[in-house]
PDB file of C-alpha atoms in Angstrom:
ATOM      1  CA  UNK V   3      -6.885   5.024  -9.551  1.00 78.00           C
ATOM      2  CA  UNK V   4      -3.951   6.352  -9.956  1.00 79.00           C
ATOM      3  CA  UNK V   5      -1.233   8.992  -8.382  1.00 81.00           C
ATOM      4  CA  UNK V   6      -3.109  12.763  -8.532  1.00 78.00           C
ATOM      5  CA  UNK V   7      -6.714  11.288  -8.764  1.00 78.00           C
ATOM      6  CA  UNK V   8      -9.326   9.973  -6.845  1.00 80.00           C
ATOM      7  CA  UNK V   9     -12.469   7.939  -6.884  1.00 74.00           C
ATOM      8  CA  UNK V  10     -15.088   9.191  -5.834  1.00 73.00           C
ATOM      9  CA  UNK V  11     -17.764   7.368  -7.773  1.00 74.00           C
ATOM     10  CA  UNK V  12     -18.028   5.293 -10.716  1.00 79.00           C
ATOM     11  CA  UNK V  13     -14.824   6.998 -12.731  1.00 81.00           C
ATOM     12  CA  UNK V  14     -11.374   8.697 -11.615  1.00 82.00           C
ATOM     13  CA  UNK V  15     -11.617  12.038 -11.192  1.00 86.00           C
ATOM     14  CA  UNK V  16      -8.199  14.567 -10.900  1.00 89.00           C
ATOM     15  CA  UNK V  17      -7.602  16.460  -8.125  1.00 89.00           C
ATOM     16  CA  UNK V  18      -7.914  19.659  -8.848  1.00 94.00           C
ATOM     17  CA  UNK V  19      -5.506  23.123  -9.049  1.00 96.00           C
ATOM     18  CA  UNK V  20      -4.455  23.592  -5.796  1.00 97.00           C
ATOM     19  CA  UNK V  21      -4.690  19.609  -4.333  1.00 95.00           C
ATOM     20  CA  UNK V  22      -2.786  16.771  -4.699  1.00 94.00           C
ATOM     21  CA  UNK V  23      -2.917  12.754  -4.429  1.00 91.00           C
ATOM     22  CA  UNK V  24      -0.220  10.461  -3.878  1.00 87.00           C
ATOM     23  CA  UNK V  25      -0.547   6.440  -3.994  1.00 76.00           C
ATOM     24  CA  UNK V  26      -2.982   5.126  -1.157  1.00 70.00           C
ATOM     25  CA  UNK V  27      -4.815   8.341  -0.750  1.00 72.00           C
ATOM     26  CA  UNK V  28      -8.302   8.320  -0.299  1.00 78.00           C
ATOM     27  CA  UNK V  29      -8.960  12.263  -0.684  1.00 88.00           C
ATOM     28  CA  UNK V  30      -6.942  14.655  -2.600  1.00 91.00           C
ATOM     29  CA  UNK V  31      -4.932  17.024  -0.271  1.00 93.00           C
ATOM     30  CA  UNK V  32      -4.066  20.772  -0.351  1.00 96.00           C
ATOM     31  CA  UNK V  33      -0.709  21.872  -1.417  1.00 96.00           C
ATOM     32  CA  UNK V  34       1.536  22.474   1.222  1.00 97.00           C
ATOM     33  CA  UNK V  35       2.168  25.959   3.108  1.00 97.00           C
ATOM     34  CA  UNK V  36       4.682  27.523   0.795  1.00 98.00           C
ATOM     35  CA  UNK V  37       3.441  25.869  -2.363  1.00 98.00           C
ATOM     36  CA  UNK V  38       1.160  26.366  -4.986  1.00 98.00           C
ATOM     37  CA  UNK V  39      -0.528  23.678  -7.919  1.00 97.00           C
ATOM     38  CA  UNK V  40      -1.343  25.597 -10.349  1.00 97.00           C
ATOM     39  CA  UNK V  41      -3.018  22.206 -12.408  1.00 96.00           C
ATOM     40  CA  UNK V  42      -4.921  19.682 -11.652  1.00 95.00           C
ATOM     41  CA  UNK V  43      -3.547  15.751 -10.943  1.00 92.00           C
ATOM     42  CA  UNK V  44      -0.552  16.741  -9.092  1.00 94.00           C
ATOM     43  CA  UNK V  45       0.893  14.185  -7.638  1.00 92.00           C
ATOM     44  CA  UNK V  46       3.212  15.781  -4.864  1.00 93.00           C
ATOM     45  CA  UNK V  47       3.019  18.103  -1.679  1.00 92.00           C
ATOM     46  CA  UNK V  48       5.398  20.126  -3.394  1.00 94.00           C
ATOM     47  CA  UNK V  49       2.945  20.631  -6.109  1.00 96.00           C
ATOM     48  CA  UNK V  50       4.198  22.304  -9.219  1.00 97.00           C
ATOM     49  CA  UNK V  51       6.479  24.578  -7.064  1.00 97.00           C
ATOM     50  CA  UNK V  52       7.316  27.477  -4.474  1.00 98.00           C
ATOM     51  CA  UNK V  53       5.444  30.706  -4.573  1.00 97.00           C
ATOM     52  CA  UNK V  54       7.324  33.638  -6.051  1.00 98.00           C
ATOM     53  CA  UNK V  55       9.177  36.355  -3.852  1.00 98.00           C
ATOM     54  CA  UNK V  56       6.846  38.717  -2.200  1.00 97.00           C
ATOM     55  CA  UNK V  57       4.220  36.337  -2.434  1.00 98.00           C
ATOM     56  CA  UNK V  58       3.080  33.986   0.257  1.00 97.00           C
ATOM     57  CA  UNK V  59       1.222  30.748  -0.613  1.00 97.00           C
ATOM     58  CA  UNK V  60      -1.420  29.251   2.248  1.00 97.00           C
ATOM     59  CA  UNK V  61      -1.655  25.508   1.872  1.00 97.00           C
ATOM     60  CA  UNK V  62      -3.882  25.175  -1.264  1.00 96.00           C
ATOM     61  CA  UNK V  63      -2.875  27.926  -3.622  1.00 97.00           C
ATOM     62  CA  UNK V  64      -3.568  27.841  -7.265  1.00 97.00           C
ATOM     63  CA  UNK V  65      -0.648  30.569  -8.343  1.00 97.00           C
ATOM     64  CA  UNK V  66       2.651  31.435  -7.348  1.00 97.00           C
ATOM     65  CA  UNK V  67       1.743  34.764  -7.206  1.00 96.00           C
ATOM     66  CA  UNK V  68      -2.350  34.761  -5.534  1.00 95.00           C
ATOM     67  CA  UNK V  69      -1.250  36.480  -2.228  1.00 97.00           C
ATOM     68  CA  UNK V  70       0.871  39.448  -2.371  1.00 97.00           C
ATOM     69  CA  UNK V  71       3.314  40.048   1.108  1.00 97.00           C
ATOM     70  CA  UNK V  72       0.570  42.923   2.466  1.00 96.00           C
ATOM     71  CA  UNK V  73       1.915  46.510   2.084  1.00 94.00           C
ATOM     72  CA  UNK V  74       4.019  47.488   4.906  1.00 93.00           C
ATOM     73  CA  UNK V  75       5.986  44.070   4.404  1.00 95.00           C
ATOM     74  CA  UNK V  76       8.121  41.797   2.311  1.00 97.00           C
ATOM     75  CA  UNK V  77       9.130  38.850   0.819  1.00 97.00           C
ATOM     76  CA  UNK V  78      12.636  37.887   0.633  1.00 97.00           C
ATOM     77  CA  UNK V  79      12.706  34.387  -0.723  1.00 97.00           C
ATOM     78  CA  UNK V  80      10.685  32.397  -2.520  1.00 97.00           C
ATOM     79  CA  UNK V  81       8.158  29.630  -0.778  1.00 98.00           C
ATOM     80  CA  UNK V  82       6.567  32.185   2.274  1.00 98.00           C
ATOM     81  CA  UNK V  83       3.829  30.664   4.069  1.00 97.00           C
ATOM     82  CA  UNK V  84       2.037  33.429   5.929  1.00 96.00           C
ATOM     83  CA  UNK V  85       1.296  37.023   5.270  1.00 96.00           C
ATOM     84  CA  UNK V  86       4.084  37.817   7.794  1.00 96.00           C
ATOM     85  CA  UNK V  87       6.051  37.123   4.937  1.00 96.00           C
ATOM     86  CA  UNK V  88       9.817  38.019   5.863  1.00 97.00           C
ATOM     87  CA  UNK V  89       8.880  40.937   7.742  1.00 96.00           C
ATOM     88  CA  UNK V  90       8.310  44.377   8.292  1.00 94.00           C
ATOM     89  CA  UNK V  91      10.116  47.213   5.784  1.00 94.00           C
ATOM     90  CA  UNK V  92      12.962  49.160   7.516  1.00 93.00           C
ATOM     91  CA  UNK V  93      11.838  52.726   8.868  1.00 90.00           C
ATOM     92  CA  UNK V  94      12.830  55.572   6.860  1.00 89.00           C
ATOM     93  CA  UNK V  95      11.213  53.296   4.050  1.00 92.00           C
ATOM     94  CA  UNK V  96       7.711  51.830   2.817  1.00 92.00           C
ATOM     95  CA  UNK V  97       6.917  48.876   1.462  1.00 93.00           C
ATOM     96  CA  UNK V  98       4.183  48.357  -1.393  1.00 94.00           C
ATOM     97  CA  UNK V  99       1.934  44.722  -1.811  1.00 95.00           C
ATOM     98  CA  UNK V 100       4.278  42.388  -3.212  1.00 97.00           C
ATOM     99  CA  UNK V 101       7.126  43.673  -2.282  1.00 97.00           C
ATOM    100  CA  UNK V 102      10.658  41.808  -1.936  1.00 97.00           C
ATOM    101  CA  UNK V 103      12.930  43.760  -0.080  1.00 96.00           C
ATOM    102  CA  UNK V 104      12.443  45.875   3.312  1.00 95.00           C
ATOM    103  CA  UNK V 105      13.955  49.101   1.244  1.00 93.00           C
ATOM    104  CA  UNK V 106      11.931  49.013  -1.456  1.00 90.00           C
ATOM    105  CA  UNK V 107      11.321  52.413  -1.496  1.00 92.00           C
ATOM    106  CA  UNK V 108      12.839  55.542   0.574  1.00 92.00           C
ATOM    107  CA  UNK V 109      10.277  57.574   1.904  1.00 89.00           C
ATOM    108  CA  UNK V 110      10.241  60.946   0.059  1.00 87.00           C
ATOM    109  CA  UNK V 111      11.741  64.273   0.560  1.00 82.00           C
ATOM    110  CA  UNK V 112      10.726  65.723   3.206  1.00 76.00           C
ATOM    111  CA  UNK V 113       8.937  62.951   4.823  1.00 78.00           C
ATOM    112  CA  UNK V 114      10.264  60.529   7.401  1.00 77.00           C
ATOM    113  CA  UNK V 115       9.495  57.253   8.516  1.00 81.00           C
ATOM    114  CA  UNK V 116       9.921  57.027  12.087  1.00 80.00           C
ATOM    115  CA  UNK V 117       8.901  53.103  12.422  1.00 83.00           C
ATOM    116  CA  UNK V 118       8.959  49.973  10.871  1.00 86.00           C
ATOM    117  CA  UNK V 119       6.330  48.343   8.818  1.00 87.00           C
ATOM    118  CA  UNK V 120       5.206  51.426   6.833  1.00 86.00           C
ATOM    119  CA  UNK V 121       2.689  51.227   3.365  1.00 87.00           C
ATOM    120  CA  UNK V 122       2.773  53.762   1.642  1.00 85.00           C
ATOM    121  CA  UNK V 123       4.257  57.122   0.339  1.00 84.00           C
ATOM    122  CA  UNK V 124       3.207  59.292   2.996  1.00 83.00           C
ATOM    123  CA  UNK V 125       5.310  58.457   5.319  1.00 82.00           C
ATOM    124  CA  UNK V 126       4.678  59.778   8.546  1.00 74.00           C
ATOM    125  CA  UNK V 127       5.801  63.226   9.446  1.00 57.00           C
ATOM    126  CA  UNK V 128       7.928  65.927   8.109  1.00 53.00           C
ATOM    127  CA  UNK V 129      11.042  67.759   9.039  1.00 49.00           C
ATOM    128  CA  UNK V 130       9.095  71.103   9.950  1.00 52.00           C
ATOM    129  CA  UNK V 131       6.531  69.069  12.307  1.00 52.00           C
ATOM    130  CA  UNK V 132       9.729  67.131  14.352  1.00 50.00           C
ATOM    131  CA  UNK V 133      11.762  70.389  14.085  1.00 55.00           C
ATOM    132  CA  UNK V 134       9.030  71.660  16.325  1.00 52.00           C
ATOM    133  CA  UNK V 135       8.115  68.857  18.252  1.00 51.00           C
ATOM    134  CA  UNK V 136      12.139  69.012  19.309  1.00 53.00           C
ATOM    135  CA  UNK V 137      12.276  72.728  19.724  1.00 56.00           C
ATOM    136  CA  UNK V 138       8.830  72.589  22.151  1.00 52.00           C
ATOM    137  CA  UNK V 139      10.320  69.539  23.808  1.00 52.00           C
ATOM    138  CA  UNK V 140      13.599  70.952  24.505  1.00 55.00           C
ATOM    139  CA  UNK V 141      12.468  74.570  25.265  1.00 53.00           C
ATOM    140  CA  UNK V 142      11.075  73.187  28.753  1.00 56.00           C
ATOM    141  CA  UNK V 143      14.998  72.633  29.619  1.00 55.00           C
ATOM    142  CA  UNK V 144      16.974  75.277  28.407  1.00 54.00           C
ATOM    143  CA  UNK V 145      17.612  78.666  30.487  1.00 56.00           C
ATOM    144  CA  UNK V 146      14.543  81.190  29.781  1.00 57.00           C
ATOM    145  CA  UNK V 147      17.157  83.420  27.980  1.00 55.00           C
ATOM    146  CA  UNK V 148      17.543  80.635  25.391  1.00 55.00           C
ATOM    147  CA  UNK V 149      14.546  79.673  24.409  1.00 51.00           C
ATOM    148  CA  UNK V 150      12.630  79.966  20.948  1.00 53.00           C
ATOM    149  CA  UNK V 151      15.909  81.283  19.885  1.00 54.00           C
ATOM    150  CA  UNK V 152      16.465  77.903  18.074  1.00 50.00           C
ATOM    151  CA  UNK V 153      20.031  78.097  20.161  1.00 48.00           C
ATOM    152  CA  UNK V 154      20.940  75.620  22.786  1.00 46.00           C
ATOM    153  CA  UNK V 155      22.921  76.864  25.450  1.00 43.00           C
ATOM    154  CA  UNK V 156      23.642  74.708  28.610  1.00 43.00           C
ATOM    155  CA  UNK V 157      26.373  73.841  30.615  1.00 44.00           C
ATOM    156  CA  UNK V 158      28.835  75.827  27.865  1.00 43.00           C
ATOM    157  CA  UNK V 159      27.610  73.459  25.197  1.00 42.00           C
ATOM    158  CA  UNK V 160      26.294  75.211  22.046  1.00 44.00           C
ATOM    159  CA  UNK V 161      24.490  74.307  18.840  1.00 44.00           C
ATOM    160  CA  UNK V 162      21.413  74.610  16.731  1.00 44.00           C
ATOM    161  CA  UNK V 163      18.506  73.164  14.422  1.00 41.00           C
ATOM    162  CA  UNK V 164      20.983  73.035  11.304  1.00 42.00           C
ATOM    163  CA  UNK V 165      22.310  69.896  12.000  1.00 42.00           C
ATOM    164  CA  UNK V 166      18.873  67.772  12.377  1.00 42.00           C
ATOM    165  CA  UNK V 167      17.363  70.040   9.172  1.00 42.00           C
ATOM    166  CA  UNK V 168      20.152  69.162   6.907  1.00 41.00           C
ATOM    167  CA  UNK V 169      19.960  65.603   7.905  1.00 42.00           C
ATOM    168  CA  UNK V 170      18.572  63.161   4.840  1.00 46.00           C
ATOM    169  CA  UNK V 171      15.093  61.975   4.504  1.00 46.00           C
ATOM    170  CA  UNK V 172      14.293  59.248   6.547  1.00 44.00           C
ATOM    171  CA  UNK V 173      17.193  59.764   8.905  1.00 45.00           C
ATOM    172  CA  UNK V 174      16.889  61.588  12.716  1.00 45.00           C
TER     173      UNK V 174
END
């Protein structure tokens, strides 16, 4: 038979989407990690090419596009093998499936994304929640005169919330 099919009775047969046969093959073989075959009778590991950009491609894939990076990640390049894809989105930013960079979208106004690797809109927290996480926090440290007063006074060093309020989404 010959290159991209295989015998496995009385007539050749082609591999199918997904597999491939080169000469002296006895079986047809999945597309490599990286690679899809999106017909049949390929004739290469390289099948008919690398997956697309936020897409990884398992050995075996049909489409260039079948597995989307998972949300919370992203795909960089083309030809990604695992659903690690390039990696995790930045903090202060999420990541949708099928992303392809790790900014691919700023978390929103008055949200902030405090880790890597987020999915979704919602972010996690908001300015008025860490504005009093900080204030409770700090409150344990400051002279008993100072405190709830949103003032920090210690060792002649002054200041307040202003400066971590006015501070941009996704930024502490």
């Amino acid at each position: 038979c010959p290159a991209g099919t295989i015998l496995p009775g009385p007539n050749c047969n082609s591999c199918p989407a997904g597999k491939y046969q080169s000469a002296n093959q006895t079986q047809c073989l999945p597309c490599l990690a990286g690679r899809f075959g999106d017909q049949a009778g390929l004739t290469t590991p390289l099948c008919s090419g690398a997956c697309a950009s936020g897409h990884y491609c398992p050995p075996g894939t049909v489409n260039s596009n079948q597995n989307d990076c998972p949300a919370g990640r992203y795909g960089a390049t083309a030809g990604l093998t695992t659903p690690l894809c390039t990696g995790q989105c930045r903090a202060g930013y999420y990541c949708l499936q099928g992303s392809t960079t790790d900014t691919a979208s700023k978390c929103p106004a008055g949200r902030f994304g405090d880790s890597p690797g987020l999915g979704n809109s919602g972010c996690t927290g908001n300015w008025t929640d860490i504005v009093q996480r900080l204030q409770w926090e700090l409150d344990e440290y400051r002279p008993a005169a100072t405190r709830g007063t949103g003032r920090i006074s210690s060792s002649g060093r002054t200041g307040n919330w202003t400066n971590i309020v006015q501070r941009p989404h996704g930024e502490l």
